[in-house]
Amino acid sequence: MPQNNHLRGRIAGQSAMAAVIAAQAHCAPRGFLARVVGVSPLTDESRARYRGAVGELLVGSILDRLGDSWDVLHGVPLGASSLDHFAVGRAGVFAISVVNCQGDDVAIRGDELVIAKTISNAISEARESALAVAASLEAALRTAVNVVPVLVMVEPVKVSMPALPDGVHVLTSMQLEQWLLSSAATLSGEEVATISAAAEASATWPEPELSAVTSHTLTRAFVQIHHDVRAASLRRFLWVVAALVVTFLSVWSLVSVLTGLVVGF
């Protein structure tokens, strides 16, 4: 595949990572005590974007190992928004959106996605993104292209589906790779190459908002933030463990004292 397009230089989660870094740039550094007790370095503004970036990175890594018969692009510009991931192979063309559900229970009721009792529009947004991708490819190729909308839920705790959505495939991140690889072929190799060439062409998509930093610098800055978040989480966990140990020892000491008094009588 040609490598001379700016889309080839875009990494999974790039827009979300850039937003997190921009939000954190305006945040005052944590004090010594805050670092010791494990206060999260994330602001309220950046927390949701951070979860989104982590989800996109995980799904991006899954897609990048599909093999040479697939072509994958990340952060495809759609005007006011961007598509998390674009994939084309013999199984078809897929517009893949991501929602990070780590640690949450999820329910799917038609177009209504409920994550930890909060309603999300992610399913309808995934459908709209696929339609926008199809329209852009059709304009570039002057022929209709069937684009399959896929919503990937990253590591939900539990998923219930009282009613399936219309026309959108909803999968967990654990299911995605096998689902794509086992899907029946709908395109010839020549069709895949043609669609791939159109997808990587700058003229096919609206111009993306350019980041002020390179992908390498962006990744390095985000990795540092990710390290700080994980370190803060570990410290909070250790404080909880320490509190439980102290509580256990206190109760044990009290029981020992009371037992001694009872035996003494």
XYZ file of N, CA and C in Angstrom:
795
model
N 0.835 -1.199 0.000
C 0.000 0.000 0.000
C 0.874 1.256 0.000
N 0.490 2.305 -0.693
C 1.275 3.532 -0.689
C 1.352 4.129 0.700
N 2.463 4.779 0.981
C 2.664 5.328 2.321
C 2.822 6.851 2.300
N 2.360 7.515 1.247
C 2.662 8.931 1.073
C 1.494 9.841 1.452
N 0.625 9.389 2.337
C -0.529 10.185 2.709
C -0.496 10.510 4.193
N -0.980 11.707 4.565
C -0.928 12.080 5.973
C -1.742 11.133 6.850
N -2.767 10.454 6.296
C -3.542 9.507 7.097
C -2.676 8.340 7.564
N -1.670 7.992 6.772
C -0.792 6.892 7.158
C 0.030 7.237 8.393
N 0.201 8.516 8.642
C 0.975 8.920 9.803
C 0.140 9.097 11.055
N -1.175 8.950 10.924
C -2.052 9.117 12.089
C -2.085 7.823 12.889
N -1.999 7.959 14.208
C -1.969 6.795 15.084
C -3.318 6.639 15.777
N -3.579 5.437 16.247
C -4.844 5.178 16.944
C -4.967 6.085 18.161
N -6.138 6.714 18.300
C -6.388 7.575 19.453
C -5.710 8.921 19.391
N -5.223 9.318 18.215
C -4.426 10.545 18.116
C -5.200 11.780 18.568
N -6.427 11.932 18.086
C -7.211 13.122 18.456
C -7.503 13.146 19.949
N -7.875 11.987 20.502
C -8.182 11.919 21.932
C -6.937 12.182 22.771
N -5.799 11.634 22.350
C -4.556 11.875 23.080
C -4.181 13.348 23.055
N -4.324 13.979 21.891
C -4.006 15.396 21.776
C -4.897 16.226 22.693
N -6.193 15.848 22.786
C -7.122 16.578 23.652
C -6.761 16.406 25.124
N -6.340 15.199 25.505
C -5.927 14.953 26.887
C -4.700 15.792 27.231
N -3.726 15.776 26.338
C -2.485 16.517 26.587
C -2.759 18.016 26.673
N -3.638 18.515 25.798
C -3.977 19.941 25.829
C -4.673 20.309 27.134
N -5.587 19.442 27.599
C -6.297 19.722 28.843
C -5.357 19.672 30.040
N -4.438 18.712 30.033
C -3.503 18.571 31.148
C -2.475 19.694 31.190
N -2.233 20.330 30.033
C -1.254 21.419 29.978
C -1.691 22.608 30.830
N -3.003 22.748 31.036
C -3.532 23.872 31.826
C -3.766 23.483 33.282
N -3.349 22.275 33.641
C -3.587 21.780 34.997
C -2.354 22.012 35.863
N -2.575 22.523 37.069
C -1.453 22.742 37.988
C -0.883 21.397 38.431
N 0.437 21.299 38.555
C 1.048 20.041 38.994
C 0.535 19.623 40.373
N 0.421 18.328 40.593
C 0.003 17.839 41.898
C 1.082 18.104 42.939
N 0.660 18.392 44.156
C 1.606 18.574 45.233
C 2.141 17.240 45.734
N 3.109 17.315 46.645
C 3.740 16.103 47.166
C 2.721 15.185 47.836
N 1.887 15.754 48.691
C 0.902 14.944 49.413
C -0.081 14.290 48.445
N -0.513 15.029 47.427
C -1.454 14.477 46.442
C -0.830 13.296 45.712
N 0.445 13.380 45.392
C 1.119 12.269 44.718
C 1.256 11.068 45.641
N 1.551 11.333 46.920
C 1.743 10.240 47.879
C 0.451 9.456 48.086
N -0.680 10.154 48.220
C -1.948 9.458 48.496
C -2.602 8.925 47.224
N -2.065 9.299 46.053
C -2.579 8.735 44.807
C -3.720 9.501 44.174
N -3.731 10.822 44.345
C -4.740 11.629 43.656
C -4.477 11.563 42.150
N -5.523 11.316 41.366
C -5.354 11.185 39.922
C -4.845 12.495 39.320
N -3.915 12.399 38.367
C -3.428 13.622 37.707
C -4.418 14.169 36.686
N -5.467 13.427 36.362
C -6.411 13.839 35.331
C -7.402 14.874 35.846
N -7.712 15.841 35.020
C -8.762 16.800 35.327
C -10.105 16.203 34.915
N -11.197 16.819 35.361
C -12.524 16.354 34.952
C -12.670 16.425 33.436
N -12.078 17.448 32.830
C -12.178 17.641 31.380
C -11.469 16.544 30.610
N -10.340 16.093 31.134
C -9.527 15.136 30.386
C -9.843 13.675 30.702
N -10.598 13.410 31.784
C -10.812 12.016 32.203
C -11.539 11.201 31.139
N -12.636 11.742 30.584
C -13.396 10.998 29.574
C -12.569 10.809 28.306
N -11.822 11.837 27.910
C -10.986 11.730 26.712
C -9.853 10.720 26.935
N -9.352 10.662 28.146
C -8.308 9.687 28.464
C -8.845 8.264 28.294
N -10.039 8.013 28.819
C -10.650 6.682 28.661
C -10.854 6.372 27.180
N -11.285 7.374 26.425
C -11.492 7.172 24.997
C -10.199 6.845 24.276
N -9.130 7.549 24.628
C -7.835 7.300 23.988
C -7.325 5.905 24.299
N -7.473 5.479 25.545
C -7.027 4.140 25.928
C -7.805 3.083 25.155
N -9.125 3.294 25.013
C -9.944 2.356 24.251
C -9.540 2.293 22.789
N -9.309 3.448 22.189
C -8.907 3.488 20.776
C -7.543 2.831 20.562
N -6.637 3.030 21.486
C -5.320 2.404 21.375
C -5.432 0.881 21.415
N -6.275 0.376 22.312
C -6.428 -1.072 22.420
C -7.022 -1.652 21.141
N -8.087 -1.033 20.640
C -8.729 -1.529 19.419
C -7.790 -1.357 18.227
N -7.058 -0.262 18.183
C -6.098 -0.052 17.107
C -5.054 -1.146 17.059
N -4.587 -1.590 18.236
C -3.589 -2.660 18.273
C -4.175 -3.972 17.765
N -5.463 -4.208 18.022
C -6.136 -5.412 17.516
C -6.209 -5.366 15.993
N -6.608 -4.230 15.448
C -6.758 -4.094 13.996
C -5.412 -4.173 13.282
N -4.378 -3.646 13.901
C -3.066 -3.628 13.254
C -2.444 -5.019 13.127
N -2.997 -5.996 13.813
C -2.456 -7.353 13.680
C -3.336 -8.254 12.807
N -4.255 -7.659 12.031
C -5.115 -8.452 11.166
C -4.346 -9.111 10.023
N -3.260 -8.495 9.584
C -2.463 -9.089 8.517
C -2.438 -8.242 7.265
N -1.602 -8.652 6.311
C -1.378 -7.876 5.089
C -2.586 -7.827 4.165
N -3.535 -8.736 4.329
C -4.711 -8.727 3.459
C -5.722 -7.666 3.877
N -5.442 -6.975 4.967
C -6.310 -5.900 5.451
C -5.563 -4.578 5.383
N -6.311 -3.503 5.160
C -5.748 -2.158 5.231
C -6.503 -1.400 6.318
N -5.764 -0.794 7.223
C -6.365 -0.120 8.376
C -5.861 1.312 8.458
N -6.779 2.244 8.678
C -6.445 3.652 8.909
C -7.057 4.080 10.238
N -6.410 5.019 10.904
C -6.888 5.497 12.198
C -7.219 6.992 12.114
N -8.223 7.405 12.857
C -8.538 8.829 12.937
C -8.902 9.432 11.599
N -9.778 8.763 10.840
C -10.173 9.269 9.519
C -11.051 10.503 9.691
N -10.683 11.646 9.098
C -11.453 12.887 9.291
C -12.794 12.857 8.568
N -13.841 13.258 9.293
C -15.190 13.295 8.719
C -15.811 14.685 8.838
N -14.985 15.684 8.935
C -15.506 17.039 9.073
C -15.401 17.481 10.519
N -16.565 17.621 11.179
C -16.566 18.065 12.572
C -16.081 16.976 13.517
N -16.066 15.735 13.063
C -15.633 14.617 13.899
C -14.642 13.759 13.117
N -14.270 12.647 13.696
C -13.395 11.704 12.994
C -13.833 10.288 13.324
N -13.537 9.375 12.394
C -13.825 7.962 12.605
C -12.638 7.339 13.321
N -12.917 6.585 14.367
C -11.829 6.004 15.154
C -10.937 5.114 14.296
N -11.561 4.188 13.546
C -10.769 3.258 12.735
C -11.521 2.898 11.451
N -10.768 2.758 10.370
C -11.303 2.331 9.076
C -10.565 1.059 8.683
N -11.311 0.037 8.281
C -10.675 -1.217 7.864
C -11.332 -1.719 6.591
N -10.503 -2.188 5.643
C -11.017 -2.772 4.412
C -10.236 -4.043 4.117
N -10.972 -5.077 3.769
C -10.372 -6.362 3.409
C -11.371 -7.130 2.562
N -11.074 -8.377 2.274
C -11.965 -9.173 1.439
C -13.363 -9.283 2.062
N -13.444 -9.154 3.388
C -14.744 -9.248 4.070
C -15.581 -7.982 3.929
N -14.993 -6.890 3.419
C -15.764 -5.671 3.215
C -15.084 -4.432 3.776
N -15.875 -3.377 3.848
C -15.393 -2.086 4.359
C -16.080 -1.827 5.696
N -15.307 -1.474 6.702
C -15.847 -1.343 8.054
C -15.476 0.016 8.652
N -16.488 0.699 9.158
C -16.290 1.942 9.904
C -16.419 1.588 11.377
N -15.311 1.651 12.089
C -15.260 1.129 13.455
C -15.157 2.272 14.463
N -16.161 2.336 15.325
C -16.175 3.308 16.414
C -15.926 2.579 17.724
N -15.382 3.282 18.689
C -14.969 2.650 19.945
C -15.585 3.382 21.126
N -16.047 2.604 22.103
C -16.477 3.175 23.376
C -15.825 2.359 24.484
N -15.148 3.037 25.385
C -14.437 2.355 26.468
C -15.400 2.052 27.612
N -15.626 0.762 27.854
C -16.564 0.326 28.904
C -15.844 -0.419 30.021
N -14.548 -0.228 30.152
C -13.776 -0.963 31.157
C -14.364 -0.765 32.547
N -14.696 -1.893 33.189
C -15.226 -1.841 34.543
C -16.706 -1.559 34.636
N -17.405 -1.469 33.507
C -18.816 -1.097 33.513
C -19.709 -2.215 32.978
N -20.947 -2.261 33.479
C -21.981 -3.106 32.898
C -22.637 -2.341 31.755
N -22.995 -3.076 30.691
C -23.549 -2.441 29.500
C -24.858 -3.129 29.109
N -25.825 -2.328 28.694
C -27.081 -2.856 28.163
C -27.355 -2.205 26.814
N -27.811 -3.009 25.857
C -28.120 -2.515 24.516
C -29.606 -2.673 24.275
N -30.275 -1.555 24.062
C -31.718 -1.538 23.833
C -31.988 -0.799 22.531
N -31.822 -1.503 21.427
C -31.952 -0.852 20.130
C -30.810 0.116 19.929
N -31.135 1.363 19.637
C -30.097 2.393 19.462
C -29.620 2.966 20.791
N -30.171 2.493 21.869
C -29.820 3.014 23.191
C -28.743 2.141 23.823
N -27.598 2.734 24.055
C -26.503 2.039 24.732
C -26.395 2.597 26.143
N -26.580 1.732 27.125
C -26.553 2.163 28.523
C -25.273 1.641 29.165
N -24.413 2.565 29.553
C -23.125 2.219 30.167
C -23.149 2.698 31.615
N -23.124 1.741 32.532
C -23.158 2.077 33.961
C -24.316 3.029 34.263
N -25.488 2.703 33.713
C -26.735 3.435 33.926
C -26.764 4.807 33.250
N -25.772 5.096 32.407
C -25.740 6.342 31.654
C -26.000 6.046 30.182
N -26.947 6.764 29.585
C -27.316 6.514 28.195
C -26.321 7.194 27.251
N -25.847 6.422 26.261
C -24.900 6.928 25.273
C -25.534 6.884 23.879
N -25.138 7.834 23.029
C -25.593 7.863 21.633
C -24.605 7.178 20.702
N -23.722 6.354 21.259
C -22.630 5.783 20.474
C -23.116 4.937 19.306
N -24.240 4.237 19.455
C -24.724 3.376 18.374
C -25.191 4.194 17.183
N -26.008 5.202 17.424
C -26.474 6.044 16.322
C -25.317 6.831 15.715
N -24.359 7.240 16.534
C -23.187 7.955 16.011
C -22.329 7.036 15.137
N -22.243 5.752 15.501
C -21.494 4.794 14.680
C -22.167 4.629 13.319
N -23.489 4.593 13.306
C -24.229 4.482 12.038
C -24.000 5.719 11.174
N -24.059 6.892 11.788
C -23.852 8.141 11.047
C -22.431 8.227 10.486
N -21.459 7.763 11.249
C -20.072 7.774 10.774
C -19.914 6.881 9.554
N -20.542 5.710 9.585
C -20.468 4.792 8.447
C -21.101 5.405 7.208
N -22.219 6.102 7.382
C -22.874 6.765 6.248
C -21.970 7.858 5.681
N -21.278 8.599 6.550
C -20.374 9.654 6.091
C -19.190 9.053 5.328
N -18.679 7.924 5.813
C -17.578 7.241 5.120
C -18.045 6.766 3.751
N -19.224 6.164 3.700
C -19.766 5.667 2.430
C -19.945 6.797 1.430
N -20.442 7.949 1.905
C -20.655 9.091 1.015
C -19.332 9.610 0.462
N -18.315 9.679 1.301
C -17.006 10.164 0.854
C -16.380 9.215 -0.155
N -16.463 7.911 0.104
C -15.901 6.938 -0.825
C -16.673 6.916 -2.144
N -17.989 7.050 -2.061
C -18.800 7.072 -3.284
C -18.445 8.273 -4.143
N -18.238 9.431 -3.515
C -17.860 10.627 -4.265
C -16.491 10.459 -4.907
N -15.586 9.774 -4.222
C -14.233 9.591 -4.755
C -14.187 8.549 -5.865
N -14.968 7.485 -5.711
C -14.915 6.371 -6.663
C -16.019 6.419 -7.715
N -16.996 7.299 -7.487
C -18.148 7.434 -8.385
C -18.917 6.121 -8.520
N -18.962 5.412 -7.429
C -19.759 4.182 -7.351
C -20.094 3.935 -5.888
N -21.231 3.301 -5.641
C -21.663 3.056 -4.267
C -20.738 2.059 -3.577
N -20.442 2.333 -2.308
C -19.605 1.445 -1.499
C -20.376 1.108 -0.220
N -20.524 -0.167 0.036
C -21.215 -0.595 1.261
C -20.234 -0.539 2.425
N -20.554 0.290 3.405
C -19.700 0.440 4.585
C -20.464 -0.094 5.798
N -19.868 -1.029 6.490
C -20.513 -1.677 7.637
C -20.154 -0.935 8.926
N -21.159 -0.406 9.632
C -20.869 0.266 10.907
C -20.645 -0.759 12.022
N -19.580 -0.560 12.774
C -19.238 -1.450 13.883
C -18.955 -0.602 15.115
N -19.574 -0.974 16.218
C -19.272 -0.322 17.492
C -18.582 -1.345 18.384
N -17.384 -1.004 18.822
C -16.606 -1.910 19.671
C -16.623 -1.400 21.106
N -17.073 -2.259 22.008
C -17.090 -1.948 23.439
C -15.832 -2.550 24.066
N -15.023 -1.711 24.654
C -13.755 -2.170 25.213
C -13.960 -2.710 26.627
N -13.764 -4.002 26.767
C -13.699 -4.703 28.049
C -14.825 -4.373 29.025
N -16.085 -4.519 28.593
C -17.176 -4.352 29.554
C -17.202 -5.516 30.535
N -17.735 -5.290 31.729
C -17.838 -6.363 32.718
C -18.942 -7.340 32.326
N -20.087 -6.792 31.925
C -21.248 -7.612 31.583
C -22.021 -6.905 30.483
N -22.515 -7.662 29.504
C -23.277 -7.090 28.393
C -24.630 -7.798 28.295
N -25.711 -7.039 28.303
C -27.040 -7.582 28.057
C -27.607 -6.898 26.820
N -28.355 -7.646 26.007
C -28.888 -7.118 24.758
C -30.391 -7.396 24.666
N -31.212 -6.634 25.380
C -32.669 -6.825 25.282
C -33.199 -6.600 23.871
N -32.582 -5.673 23.125
C -32.999 -5.408 21.737
C -31.785 -4.985 20.931
N -31.534 -5.683 19.828
C -30.379 -5.378 18.991
C -30.618 -4.130 18.149
N -29.581 -3.341 17.890
C -29.743 -2.159 17.041
C -29.888 -2.549 15.587
N -30.474 -1.669 14.796
C -30.692 -1.926 13.375
C -29.459 -1.498 12.574
N -28.827 -2.468 11.906
C -27.763 -2.148 10.961
C -26.414 -1.817 11.548
N -26.242 -1.935 12.863
C -24.946 -1.671 13.493
C -24.510 -2.927 14.238
N -23.310 -3.395 13.945
C -22.768 -4.553 14.653
C -22.100 -4.065 15.936
N -22.566 -4.579 17.062
C -22.006 -4.200 18.360
C -21.238 -5.394 18.907
N -19.925 -5.195 19.119
C -19.047 -6.274 19.560
C -18.220 -5.813 20.749
N -17.694 -6.770 21.486
C -16.697 -6.433 22.491
C -15.322 -6.475 21.836
N -14.350 -5.867 22.476
C -12.991 -5.877 21.929
C -12.435 -7.295 21.846
N -12.908 -8.178 22.700
C -12.463 -9.572 22.668
C -13.003 -10.303 21.437
N -14.132 -9.866 20.907
C -14.765 -10.533 19.773
C -14.301 -10.004 18.417
N -13.767 -8.789 18.389
C -13.559 -8.071 17.134
C -12.677 -8.815 16.141
N -11.496 -9.221 16.544
C -10.536 -9.825 15.613
C -11.110 -11.078 14.958
N -11.659 -11.983 15.760
C -12.185 -13.224 15.212
C -13.388 -12.977 14.309
N -14.206 -11.987 14.682
C -15.388 -11.656 13.869
C -14.978 -11.165 12.490
N -13.985 -10.299 12.426
C -13.526 -9.788 11.136
C -12.881 -10.891 10.297
N -12.028 -11.682 10.923
C -11.302 -12.704 10.180
C -12.212 -13.842 9.695
N -13.323 -14.068 10.399
C -14.223 -15.158 10.020
C -15.366 -14.704 9.115
N -15.463 -13.401 8.831
C -16.532 -12.889 7.973
C -16.316 -13.339 6.532
N -17.411 -13.649 5.860
C -17.333 -14.124 4.470
C -16.829 -13.017 3.549
N -16.103 -13.414 2.508
C -15.569 -12.454 1.530
C -16.698 -11.849 0.711
N -16.650 -10.532 0.557
C -17.627 -9.823 -0.264
C -16.960 -8.992 -1.351
N -15.634 -8.833 -1.266
C -14.885 -8.019 -2.223
C -13.774 -8.836 -2.857
N -13.450 -8.505 -4.090
C -12.285 -9.106 -4.744
C -11.031 -8.369 -4.305
N -9.888 -8.955 -4.551
C -8.639 -8.294 -4.219
C -8.483 -6.966 -4.926
N -8.946 -6.893 -6.183
C -8.864 -5.645 -6.942
C -9.753 -4.573 -6.324
N -10.940 -4.961 -5.871
C -11.847 -3.997 -5.237
C -11.259 -3.485 -3.931
N -10.637 -4.379 -3.174
C -9.997 -3.961 -1.923
C -8.910 -2.927 -2.204
N -8.095 -3.183 -3.221
C -7.009 -2.260 -3.571
C -7.549 -0.906 -4.011
N -8.635 -0.918 -4.794
C -9.228 0.327 -5.281
C -9.775 1.159 -4.129
N -10.507 0.507 -3.231
C -11.091 1.221 -2.083
C -9.992 1.719 -1.150
N -8.960 0.912 -0.966
C -7.846 1.308 -0.108
C -7.145 2.550 -0.646
N -6.935 2.575 -1.962
C -6.279 3.732 -2.576
C -7.118 4.996 -2.394
N -8.436 4.857 -2.539
C -9.318 6.015 -2.342
C -9.326 6.457 -0.888
N -9.300 5.487 0.015
C -9.369 5.807 1.440
C -8.148 6.571 1.923
N -6.989 6.293 1.342
C -5.781 6.974 1.804
C -5.535 8.308 1.090
N -6.351 8.622 0.102
C -6.157 9.872 -0.646
C -6.673 11.063 0.149
N -5.880 12.110 0.195
C -6.273 13.305 0.949
C -7.579 13.899 0.464
N -7.812 13.852 -0.853
C -8.995 14.495 -1.434
C -10.297 13.789 -1.067
N -10.208 12.562 -0.572
C -11.424 11.808 -0.242
C -12.115 12.350 1.002
N -11.341 12.857 1.934
C -11.881 13.255 3.237
C -11.712 14.750 3.486
N -12.540 15.299 4.378
C -12.297 16.681 4.812
C -10.937 16.765 5.495
N -10.323 17.920 5.437
C -9.016 18.069 6.060
C -9.141 17.941 7.571
N -8.293 17.108 8.196
C -8.338 16.972 9.653
C -7.720 18.177 10.330
N -8.084 18.358 11.588
C -7.418 19.378 12.401
C -6.009 18.879 12.702
N -5.010 19.626 12.297
C -3.631 19.178 12.459
C -3.144 19.419 13.881
N -2.472 18.439 14.425
C -1.904 18.569 15.755
C -0.645 19.420 15.696
N -0.399 20.147 16.763
C 0.790 21.002 16.810
C 2.050 20.196 17.112
N 1.876 18.915 17.463
C 3.035 18.085 17.785
C 3.036 16.841 16.899
N 4.193 16.250 16.732
C 4.312 15.053 15.913
C 3.720 13.855 16.654
N 3.455 12.782 15.887
C 2.895 11.576 16.498
C 3.829 11.021 17.559
N 5.140 11.076 17.287
C 6.112 10.541 18.246
C 6.074 11.327 19.552
N 6.081 12.652 19.456
C 6.037 13.494 20.650
C 4.720 13.318 21.380
N 3.627 13.202 20.602
C 2.298 13.002 21.175
C 2.253 11.709 21.976
N 2.763 10.646 21.390
C 2.768 9.352 22.062
C 3.590 9.395 23.338
N 4.754 10.026 23.271
C 5.624 10.102 24.440
C 4.950 10.869 25.579
N 4.280 11.976 25.259
C 3.600 12.762 26.282
C 2.433 11.993 26.884
N 1.701 11.259 26.026
C 0.553 10.504 26.530
C 1.017 9.328 27.386
N 2.090 8.687 26.996
C 2.626 7.574 27.784
C 3.000 8.048 29.182
N 3.544 9.260 29.296
C 3.886 9.799 30.608
C 2.633 10.020 31.454
N 1.587 10.570 30.818
C 0.321 10.762 31.537
C -0.247 9.417 31.969
N -0.208 8.441 31.052
C -0.717 7.100 31.363
C 0.048 6.486 32.532
N 1.362 6.660 32.534
C 2.191 6.151 33.636
C 1.770 6.798 34.952
N 1.546 8.124 34.952
C 1.158 8.828 36.172
C -0.210 8.371 36.666
N -1.137 8.126 35.735
C -2.475 7.656 36.116
C -2.396 6.278 36.755
N -1.614 5.371 36.128
C -1.479 4.020 36.667
C -0.787 4.040 38.033
N 0.231 4.893 38.170
C 0.950 4.982 39.437
C 0.031 5.497 40.542
N -0.799 6.488 40.222
C -1.740 7.022 41.203
C -2.763 5.957 41.613
N -3.235 5.195 40.632
C -4.189 4.127 40.916
C -3.565 3.069 41.824
N -2.315 2.719 41.563
C -1.620 1.728 42.393
C -1.464 2.238 43.826
N -1.110 3.521 43.966
C -0.942 4.073 45.312
C -2.261 4.036 46.079
N -3.366 4.383 45.405
C -4.673 4.326 46.083
C -4.985 2.904 46.525
N -4.672 1.942 45.664
C -4.912 0.537 45.996
C -4.091 0.126 47.216
N -2.818 0.537 47.246
C -1.960 0.172 48.366
C -2.433 0.813 49.669
N -2.940 2.055 49.584
C -3.480 2.692 50.785
C -4.705 1.944 51.292
N -5.552 1.475 50.382
C -6.733 0.699 50.784
C -6.310 -0.604 51.447
N -5.314 -1.291 50.854
C -4.803 -2.536 51.437
C -4.229 -2.273 52.827
N -3.466 -1.182 52.940
C -2.871 -0.840 54.234
C -3.954 -0.576 55.276
N -5.013 0.124 54.873
C -6.107 0.413 55.797
C -6.796 -0.873 56.245
N -6.974 -1.808 55.308
C -7.605 -3.085 55.651
C -6.728 -3.889 56.611
N -5.413 -3.869 56.375
C -4.489 -4.586 57.253
C -4.523 -3.998 58.651
N -4.492 -2.669 58.743
C -4.533 -2.007 60.045
C -5.841 -2.332 60.765
N -6.942 -2.300 60.007
C -8.244 -2.619 60.596
C -8.275 -4.056 61.120
N -7.748 -4.976 60.304
C -7.707 -6.387 60.717
C -6.883 -6.569 61.985
N -5.692 -5.936 62.010
C -4.828 -6.064 63.181
C -5.468 -5.457 64.415
N -6.183 -4.341 64.219
C -6.853 -3.700 65.354
C -7.944 -4.598 65.910
N -8.744 -5.173 64.999
C -9.816 -6.069 65.432
C -9.237 -7.301 66.121
N -8.149 -7.840 65.525
C -7.518 -9.024 66.103
C -6.993 -8.734 67.499
N -6.378 -7.551 67.676
C -5.854 -7.164 68.989
C -6.983 -7.016 69.999
N -8.086 -6.392 69.544
C -9.228 -6.206 70.439
C -9.828 -7.541 70.853
N -9.952 -8.456 69.875
C -10.486 -9.785 70.181
C -9.566 -10.514 71.158
N -8.261 -10.371 70.961
C -7.300 -11.025 71.858
C -7.432 -10.501 73.275
N -7.583 -9.172 73.419
C -7.735 -8.561 74.729
C -9.019 -9.044 75.399
N -10.117 -9.034 74.612
C -11.396 -9.461 75.189
C -11.368 -10.939 75.587
N -10.693 -11.750 74.733
C -10.585 -13.166 75.030
C -9.793 -13.366 76.314
N -8.718 -12.603 76.481
C -7.911 -12.688 77.690
C -8.723 -12.324 78.924
N -9.560 -11.286 78.791
C -10.370 -10.883 79.936
C -11.375 -11.956 80.308
N -11.986 -12.551 79.264
C -12.987 -13.589 79.521
C -12.335 -14.808 80.197
N -11.185 -15.212 79.662
C -10.476 -16.355 80.223
C -10.048 -16.067 81.663
N -9.669 -14.807 81.932
C -9.234 -14.413 83.263
C -10.325 -14.554 84.302
N -11.576 -14.331 83.871
C -12.686 -14.508 84.787
C -12.981 -15.992 84.998
